[in-house]
Coordinates of C-alpha atoms and ligand atoms in Angstrom, one line a residue:
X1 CA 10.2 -17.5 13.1
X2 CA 6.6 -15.7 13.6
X3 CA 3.1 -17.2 12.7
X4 CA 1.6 -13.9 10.8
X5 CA -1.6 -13.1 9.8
X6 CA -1.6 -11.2 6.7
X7 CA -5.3 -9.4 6.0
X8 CA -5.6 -8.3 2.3
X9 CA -2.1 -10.5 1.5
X10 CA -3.3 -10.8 -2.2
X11 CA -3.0 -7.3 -2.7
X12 CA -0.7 -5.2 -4.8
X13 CA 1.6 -4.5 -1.3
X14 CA 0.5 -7.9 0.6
X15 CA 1.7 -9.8 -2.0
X16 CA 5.3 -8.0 -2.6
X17 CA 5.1 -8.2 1.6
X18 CA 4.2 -11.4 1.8
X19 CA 7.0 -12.8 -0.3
X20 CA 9.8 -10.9 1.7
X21 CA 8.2 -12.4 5.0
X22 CA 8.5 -16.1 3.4
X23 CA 12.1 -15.4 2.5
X24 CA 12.6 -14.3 5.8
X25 CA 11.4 -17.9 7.2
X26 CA 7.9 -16.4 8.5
X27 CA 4.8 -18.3 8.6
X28 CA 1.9 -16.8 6.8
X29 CA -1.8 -17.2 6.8
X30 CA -3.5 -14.9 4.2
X31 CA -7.4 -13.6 4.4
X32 CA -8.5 -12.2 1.6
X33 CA -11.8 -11.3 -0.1
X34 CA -10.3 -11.4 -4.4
X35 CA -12.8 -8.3 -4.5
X36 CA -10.1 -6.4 -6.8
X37 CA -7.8 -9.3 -6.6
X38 CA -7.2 -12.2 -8.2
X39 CA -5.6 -15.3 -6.2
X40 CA -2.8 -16.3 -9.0
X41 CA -0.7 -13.3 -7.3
X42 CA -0.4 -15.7 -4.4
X43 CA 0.4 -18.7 -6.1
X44 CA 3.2 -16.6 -7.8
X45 CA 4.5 -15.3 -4.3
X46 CA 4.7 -19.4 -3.8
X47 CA 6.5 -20.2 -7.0
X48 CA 8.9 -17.3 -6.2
X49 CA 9.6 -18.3 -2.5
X50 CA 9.5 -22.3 -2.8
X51 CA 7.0 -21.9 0.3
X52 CA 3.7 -22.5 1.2
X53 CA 0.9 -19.7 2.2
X54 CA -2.4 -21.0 4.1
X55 CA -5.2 -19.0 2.2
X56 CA -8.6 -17.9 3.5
X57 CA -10.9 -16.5 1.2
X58 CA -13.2 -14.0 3.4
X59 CA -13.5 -10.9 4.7
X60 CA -13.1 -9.1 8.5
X61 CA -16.8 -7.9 8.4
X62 CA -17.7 -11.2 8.6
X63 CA -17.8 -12.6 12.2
X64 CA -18.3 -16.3 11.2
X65 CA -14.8 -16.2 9.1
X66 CA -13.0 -13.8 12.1
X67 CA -14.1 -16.6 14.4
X68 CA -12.4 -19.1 11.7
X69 CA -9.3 -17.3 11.9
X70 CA -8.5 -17.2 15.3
X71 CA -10.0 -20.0 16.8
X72 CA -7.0 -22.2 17.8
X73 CA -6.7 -26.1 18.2
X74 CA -7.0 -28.7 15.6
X75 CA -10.0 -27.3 14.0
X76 CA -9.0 -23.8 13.4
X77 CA -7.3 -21.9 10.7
X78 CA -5.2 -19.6 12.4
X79 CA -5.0 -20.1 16.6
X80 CA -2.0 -18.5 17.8
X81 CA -0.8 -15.7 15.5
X82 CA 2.1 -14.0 16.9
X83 CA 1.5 -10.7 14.7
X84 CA -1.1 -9.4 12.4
X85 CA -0.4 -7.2 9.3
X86 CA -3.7 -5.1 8.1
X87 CA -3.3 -4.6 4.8
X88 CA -6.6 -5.2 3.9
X89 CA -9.1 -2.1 3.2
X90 CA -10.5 0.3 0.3
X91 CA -8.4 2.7 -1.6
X92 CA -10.1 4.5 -4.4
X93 CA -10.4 8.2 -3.0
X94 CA -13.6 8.9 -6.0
X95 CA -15.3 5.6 -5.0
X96 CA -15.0 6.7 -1.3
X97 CA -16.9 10.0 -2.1
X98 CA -19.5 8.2 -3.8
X99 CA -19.6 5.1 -1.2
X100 CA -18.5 7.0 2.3
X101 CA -20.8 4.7 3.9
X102 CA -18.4 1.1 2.4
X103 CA -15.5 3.0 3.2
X104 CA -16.3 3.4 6.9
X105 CA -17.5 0.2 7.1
X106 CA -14.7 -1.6 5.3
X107 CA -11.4 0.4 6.7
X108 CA -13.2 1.2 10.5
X109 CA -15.2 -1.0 11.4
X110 CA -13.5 -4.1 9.6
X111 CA -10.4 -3.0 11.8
X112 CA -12.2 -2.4 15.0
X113 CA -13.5 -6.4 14.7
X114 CA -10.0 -8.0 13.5
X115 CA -8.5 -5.6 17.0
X116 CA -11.7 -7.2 19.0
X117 CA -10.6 -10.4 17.8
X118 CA -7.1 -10.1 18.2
X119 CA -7.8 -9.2 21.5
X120 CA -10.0 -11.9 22.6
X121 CA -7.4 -14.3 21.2
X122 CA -4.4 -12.9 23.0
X123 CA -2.7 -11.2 20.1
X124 CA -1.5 -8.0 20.9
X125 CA 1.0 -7.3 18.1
X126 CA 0.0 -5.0 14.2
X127 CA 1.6 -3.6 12.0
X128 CA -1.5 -1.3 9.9
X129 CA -1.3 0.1 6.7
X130 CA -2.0 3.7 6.7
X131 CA -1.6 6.1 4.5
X132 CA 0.6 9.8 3.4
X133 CA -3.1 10.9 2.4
X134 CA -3.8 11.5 6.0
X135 CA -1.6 14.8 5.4
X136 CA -4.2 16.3 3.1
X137 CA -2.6 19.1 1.3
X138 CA 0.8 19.6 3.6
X139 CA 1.4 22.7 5.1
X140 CA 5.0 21.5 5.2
X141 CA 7.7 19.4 2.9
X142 CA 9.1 16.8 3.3
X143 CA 6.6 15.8 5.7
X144 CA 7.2 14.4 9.3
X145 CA 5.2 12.0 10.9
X146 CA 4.3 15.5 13.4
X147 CA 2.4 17.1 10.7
X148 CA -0.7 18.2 11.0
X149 CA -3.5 15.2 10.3
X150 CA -5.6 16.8 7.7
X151 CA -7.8 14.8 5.3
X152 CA -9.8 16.0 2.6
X153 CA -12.1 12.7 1.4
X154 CA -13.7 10.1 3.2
X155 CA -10.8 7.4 2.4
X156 CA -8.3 9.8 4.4
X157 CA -11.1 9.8 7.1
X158 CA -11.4 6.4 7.4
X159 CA -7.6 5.8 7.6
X160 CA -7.6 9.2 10.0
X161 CA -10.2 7.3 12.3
X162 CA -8.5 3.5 11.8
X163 CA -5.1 5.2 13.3
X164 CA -7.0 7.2 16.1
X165 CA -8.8 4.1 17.2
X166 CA -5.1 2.2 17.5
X167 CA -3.7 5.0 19.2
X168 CA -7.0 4.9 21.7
X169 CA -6.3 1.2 22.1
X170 CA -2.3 1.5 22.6
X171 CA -3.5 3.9 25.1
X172 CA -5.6 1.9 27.0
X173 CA -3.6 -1.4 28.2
X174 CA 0.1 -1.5 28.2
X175 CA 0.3 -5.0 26.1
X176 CA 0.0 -3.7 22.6
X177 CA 2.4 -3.5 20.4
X178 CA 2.0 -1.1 17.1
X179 CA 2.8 0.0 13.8
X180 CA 1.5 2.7 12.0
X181 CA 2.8 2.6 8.4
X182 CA 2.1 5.7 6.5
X183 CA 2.4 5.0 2.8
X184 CA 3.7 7.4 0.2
X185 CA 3.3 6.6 -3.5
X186 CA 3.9 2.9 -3.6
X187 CA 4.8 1.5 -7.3
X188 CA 6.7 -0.8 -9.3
X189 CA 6.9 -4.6 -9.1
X190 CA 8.9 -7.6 -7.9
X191 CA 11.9 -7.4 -10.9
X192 CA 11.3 -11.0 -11.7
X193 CA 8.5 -9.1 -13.4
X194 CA 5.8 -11.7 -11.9
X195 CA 4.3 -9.8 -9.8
X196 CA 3.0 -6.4 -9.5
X197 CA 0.1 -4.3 -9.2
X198 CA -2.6 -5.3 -11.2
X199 CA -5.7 -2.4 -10.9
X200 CA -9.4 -3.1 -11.6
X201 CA -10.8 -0.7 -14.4
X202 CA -9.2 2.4 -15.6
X203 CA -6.4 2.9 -13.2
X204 CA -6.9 6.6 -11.3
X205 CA -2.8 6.9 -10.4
X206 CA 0.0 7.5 -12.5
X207 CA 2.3 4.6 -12.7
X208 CA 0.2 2.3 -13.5
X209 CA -1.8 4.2 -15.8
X210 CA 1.8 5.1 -17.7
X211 CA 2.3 1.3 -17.7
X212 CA -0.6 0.9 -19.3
X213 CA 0.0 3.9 -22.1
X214 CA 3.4 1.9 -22.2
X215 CA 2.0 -1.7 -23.3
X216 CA -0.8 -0.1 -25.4
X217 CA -4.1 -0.6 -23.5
X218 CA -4.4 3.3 -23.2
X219 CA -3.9 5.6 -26.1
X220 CA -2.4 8.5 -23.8
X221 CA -1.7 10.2 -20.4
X222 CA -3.4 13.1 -19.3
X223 CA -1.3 15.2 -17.5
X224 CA -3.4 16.8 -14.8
X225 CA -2.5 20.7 -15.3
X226 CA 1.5 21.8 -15.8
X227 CA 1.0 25.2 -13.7
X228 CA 2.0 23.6 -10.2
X229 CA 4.6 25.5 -8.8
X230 CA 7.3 22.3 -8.8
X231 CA 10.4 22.1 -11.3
X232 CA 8.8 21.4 -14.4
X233 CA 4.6 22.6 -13.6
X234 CA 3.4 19.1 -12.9
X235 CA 2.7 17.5 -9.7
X236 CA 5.5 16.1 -7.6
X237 CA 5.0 13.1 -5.2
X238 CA 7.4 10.8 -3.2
X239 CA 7.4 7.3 -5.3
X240 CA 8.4 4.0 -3.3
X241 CA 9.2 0.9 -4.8
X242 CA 7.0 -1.9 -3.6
X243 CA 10.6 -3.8 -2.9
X244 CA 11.2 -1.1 -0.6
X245 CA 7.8 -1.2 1.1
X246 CA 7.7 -4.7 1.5
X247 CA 11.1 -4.4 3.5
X248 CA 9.3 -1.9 5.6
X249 CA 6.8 -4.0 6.9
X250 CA 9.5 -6.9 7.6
X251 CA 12.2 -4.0 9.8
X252 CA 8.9 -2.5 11.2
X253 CA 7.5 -6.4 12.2
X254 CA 11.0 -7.0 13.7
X255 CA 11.2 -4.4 15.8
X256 CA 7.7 -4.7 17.3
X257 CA 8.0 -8.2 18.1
X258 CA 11.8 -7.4 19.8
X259 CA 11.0 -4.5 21.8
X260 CA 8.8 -3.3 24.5
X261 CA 5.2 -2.4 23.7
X262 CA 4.9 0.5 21.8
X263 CA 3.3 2.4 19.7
X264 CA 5.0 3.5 15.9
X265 CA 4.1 6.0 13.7
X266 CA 6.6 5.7 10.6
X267 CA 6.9 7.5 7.1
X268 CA 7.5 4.9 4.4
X269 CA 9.0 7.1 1.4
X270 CA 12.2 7.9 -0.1
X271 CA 12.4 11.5 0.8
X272 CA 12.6 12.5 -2.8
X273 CA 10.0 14.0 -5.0
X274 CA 10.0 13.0 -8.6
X275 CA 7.0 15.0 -10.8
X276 CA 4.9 13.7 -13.2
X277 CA 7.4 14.4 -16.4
X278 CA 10.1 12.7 -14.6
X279 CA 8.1 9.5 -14.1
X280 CA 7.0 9.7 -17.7
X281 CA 11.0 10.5 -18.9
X282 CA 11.8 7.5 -16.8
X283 CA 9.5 4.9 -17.7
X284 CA 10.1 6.0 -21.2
X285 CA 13.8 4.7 -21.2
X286 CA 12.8 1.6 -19.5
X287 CA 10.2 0.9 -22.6
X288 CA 12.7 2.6 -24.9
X289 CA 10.2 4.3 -26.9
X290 CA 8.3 7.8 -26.7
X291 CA 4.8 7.8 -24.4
X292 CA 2.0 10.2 -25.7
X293 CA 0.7 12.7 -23.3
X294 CA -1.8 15.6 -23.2
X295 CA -2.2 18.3 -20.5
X296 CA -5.4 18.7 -19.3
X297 CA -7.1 20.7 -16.6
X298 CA -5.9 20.3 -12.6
X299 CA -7.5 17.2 -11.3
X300 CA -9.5 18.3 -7.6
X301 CA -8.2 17.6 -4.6
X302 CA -4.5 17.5 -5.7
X303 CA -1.8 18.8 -3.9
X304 CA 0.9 20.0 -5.6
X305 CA 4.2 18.3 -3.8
X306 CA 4.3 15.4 -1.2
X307 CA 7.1 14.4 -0.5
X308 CA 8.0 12.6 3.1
X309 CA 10.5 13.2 5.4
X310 CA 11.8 9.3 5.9
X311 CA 14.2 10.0 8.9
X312 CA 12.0 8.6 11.4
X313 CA 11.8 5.0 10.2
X314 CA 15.6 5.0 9.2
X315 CA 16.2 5.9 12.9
X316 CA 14.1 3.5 14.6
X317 CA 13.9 0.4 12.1
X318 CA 17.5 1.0 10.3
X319 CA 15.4 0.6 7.4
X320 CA 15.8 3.2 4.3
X321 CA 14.4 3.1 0.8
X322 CA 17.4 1.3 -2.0
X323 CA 15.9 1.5 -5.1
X324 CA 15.4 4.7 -7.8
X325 CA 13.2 5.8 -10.2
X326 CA 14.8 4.1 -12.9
X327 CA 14.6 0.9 -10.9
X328 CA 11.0 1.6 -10.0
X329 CA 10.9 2.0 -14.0
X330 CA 12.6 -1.1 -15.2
X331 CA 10.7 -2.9 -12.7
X332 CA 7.2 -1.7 -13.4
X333 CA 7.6 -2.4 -17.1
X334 CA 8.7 -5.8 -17.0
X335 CA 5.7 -6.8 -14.7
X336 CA 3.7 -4.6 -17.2
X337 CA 5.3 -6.3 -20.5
X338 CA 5.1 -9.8 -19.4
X339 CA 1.7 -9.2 -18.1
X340 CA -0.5 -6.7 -20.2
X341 CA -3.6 -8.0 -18.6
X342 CA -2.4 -8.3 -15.1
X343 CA -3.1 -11.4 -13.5
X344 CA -6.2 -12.3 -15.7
Ligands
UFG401 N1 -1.5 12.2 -12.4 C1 -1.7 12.5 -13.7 N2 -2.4 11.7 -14.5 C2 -3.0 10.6 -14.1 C3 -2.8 10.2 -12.8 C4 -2.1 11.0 -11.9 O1 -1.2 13.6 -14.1 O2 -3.6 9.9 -14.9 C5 -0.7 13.0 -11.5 C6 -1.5 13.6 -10.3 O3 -2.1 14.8 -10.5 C7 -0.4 13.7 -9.2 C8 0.6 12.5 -9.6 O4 0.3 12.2 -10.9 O5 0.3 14.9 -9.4 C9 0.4 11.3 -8.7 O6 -1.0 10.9 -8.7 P1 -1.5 9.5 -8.2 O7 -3.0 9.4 -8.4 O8 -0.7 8.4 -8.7 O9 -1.2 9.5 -6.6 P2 -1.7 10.5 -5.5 O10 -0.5 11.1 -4.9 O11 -2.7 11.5 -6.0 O12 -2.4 9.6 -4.4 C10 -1.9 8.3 -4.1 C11 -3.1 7.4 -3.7 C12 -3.7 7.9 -2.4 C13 -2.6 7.9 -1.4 C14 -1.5 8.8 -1.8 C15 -0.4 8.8 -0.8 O13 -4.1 7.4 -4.7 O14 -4.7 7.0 -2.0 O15 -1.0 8.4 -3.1 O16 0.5 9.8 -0.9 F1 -3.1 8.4 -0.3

C-alpha cells in the first residue's frame, strides 16, 4: 500500500478521490489551503471509510509548509511519499480573466515548487489534474488526447503551461513517472449523499447550479442560448460522475507506480455528450418535480459540443466510466437534498 500525498484533497474531486484511495488501503496525507473549502468534507471521507487522513492546512506557494511536507524523520509530516496527486489549483475561468496574475501563480508556479520539492525529496511519481479546457473550442469530437492544445482564457493557460512544464521535466531524467489527467465535466456526488461538491458563491456551471434551482436556493436556470447546432439547440458536454473520476485517479496511480517511467496523457470522460435539456430532464426525475428555466443570450467563450474520446484510458488503465446521467442525477440530488448549504 502507497504513502500519497494528496494536494487540494478537500476538494470537490480530492475528496471523492481520496475516499476511493482509503478503501483501497492507501495511506494519505492531505494539504490543503480551505480557501473555497471547508474541512468537514474530510472528516466525512473518514466517517465513510473508517480510516484516518493526516491533514495539513497550507498551501504549495509557501516554502516553509513544502519544507513541512517533505521533510522526513520523526519530525516531519510527510517524509517518504511514494506518489503525489495535484489536485490542488484555481478553477474559475471569469476570476482567471480578472486575476491572470493568481492564476499563474497558483496552478504554475505552485506546481513548479511541489515538482522542486518532490524532486529534492526523491519522489518521482504524479498523477496532475488537468483539464478538457485545454481543447479550447475543438476542431474535432469526441476529442483525443492528439488534439490540438488550444486555450482561450488564462485558466486553460495555466493548465496548458502546468502540463508543458511536466512534459519538459519527463523529458529531462528518465526517473519520472506521470499522469496527465484531462478532466471533462466532473459532477455528481458520493450516493451516500455525504459528500459532494459544494461551490463558493453563485455557482458558474450547470450541475450544480440545477441542484441548486432544485433545493430552492435559486429561483431559475438560465439556459445560455438554444441556437447551438446539437440535438436540441443547447450546449452539449461530456458529464463524468465524480465516482467515476475518483476511480480514474486510483487505475491511473496503479499503473504509474507498476510500470516503467512514463509519461500519460489520459481523457477522463464518458464518451457521451448529454446537452443542457437533457441534464435538466434528468435531474428533474431525480427531484420529481418540474425545474424553471429561461433562455438567455450565448454565454462567451462557449463551445458548442465537447465531448471526449475515452479510448485511450480504457486501453492503458482498463479503466472506463460505469455510471449514467440518471445516476449522476440521483446522486447529485441527494448530496444536494440532504445538504442545501453544502458543508456549512
Ligand atoms: N450552462 C447553462 N447555464 C448555466 C451554466 C452552464 O446553460 O448556468 C451551459 C453552458 O453554456 C454549457 C453547459 O451548460 O453548454 C456546461 O457548462 P459548465 O459551465 O457546467 O461547464 P463548461 O463545459 O463550460 O466548463 C467546465 C469547467 C471548465 C472545464 C470544462 C472541462 O467550468 O473549467 O468544464 O470540459 F475546463
Amino acid at each position: 500500500m502507497a504513502r500519497l500525498l494528496l494536494t487540494g484533497g478537500a476538494g470537490f474531486i480530492g475528496s471523492h478521490t481520496a475516499l476511493v484511495l482509503l478503501q483501497a488501503g492507501h495511506h494519505l496525507v492531505v494539504l490543503d489551503d480551505f480557501r473555497n473549502r471547508n474541512p468537514v468534507a474530510l472528516k466525512r471521507v473518514k466517517q465513510l471509510s473508517g480510516k484516518q487522513i493526516t491533514l495539513v492546512a497550507g498551501n504549495l506557494n509557501d516554502p516553509a509548509c513544502l519544507e513541512r511536507l517533505f521533510r522526513g524523520g520523526p519530525y516531519g509530516i510527510g517524509g517518504s511519499f511514494d506518489a503525489v496527486i495535484h489536485f490542488a489549483g484555481l478553477k474559475a475561468v471569469g476570476e482567471s480573466v480578472k486575476h491572470p496574475l493568481l492564476y499563474w501563480q497558483v496552478n504554475l508556479e505552485g506546481t513548479r515548487l511541489l515538482l522542486a520539492a518532490m524532486a529534492a525529496a526523491g519522489c518521482f511519481s504524479l498523477v496532475f489534474s488537468s483539464s478538457a479546457t485545454l481543447y479550447g473550442m475543438p476542431n474535432q469530437v469526441p476529442i483525443p488526447e492528439s488534439a490540438q492544445i488550444q486555450p482561450i482564457n488564462p485558466y486553460g493557460h495555466s493548465k496548458a503551461a502546468a502540463e508543458q512544464l511536466l512534459a519538459d521535466l519527463a523529458g529531462s531524467s528518465s526517473c519520472w513517472r506521470i499522469a496527465r489527467l484531462r478532466y471533462f465535466n466532473p459532477v455528481g456526488a458520493h450516493p451516500s449523499g455525504l459528500i459532494g461538491e459544494d461551490p463558493a458563491g453563485i455557482p458558474n456551471n450547470l450541475f450544480p447550479f440545477v441542484s441548486q434551482v432544485a433545493v430552492g436556493k435559486r429561483p431559475e436556470l438560465l439556459i445560455f442560448g438554444d441556437d447551438w447546432p446539437t440535438i436540441d439547440g443547447t450546449g452539449v458536454r461530456d458529464y463524468i460522475h465524480v465516482m467515476d473520476l475518483a476511480e480514474g485517479h486510483a487505475a491511473a496511480l496503479e499503473v504509474l507506480l507498476a510500470g516503467a517511467p512514463q509519461l500519460l496523457t489520459l481523457n477522463l470522460g464518458s464518451g457521451e455528450g448529454h446537452s443542457v435539456l437533457q441534464v435538466l430532464r434528468g435531474f428533474e426525475q431525480a427531484c420529481g418535480r418540474e425545474l424553471p428555466y429561461r433562455i438567455v443570450d450565448r454565454r462567451p467563450g462557449d463551445a458548442a459540443i465537447t465531448v471526449a474520446d475515452p479510448s485511450l484510458a480504457k486501453a492503458l488503465l482498463g479503466w472506463r466510466t460505469k455510471r449514467n446521467l440518471a445516476q449522476i442525477c440521483t446522486d447529485g440530488w441527494a448530496w444536494q437534498a440532504a445538504n442545501p448549504n453544502g458543508y456549512r
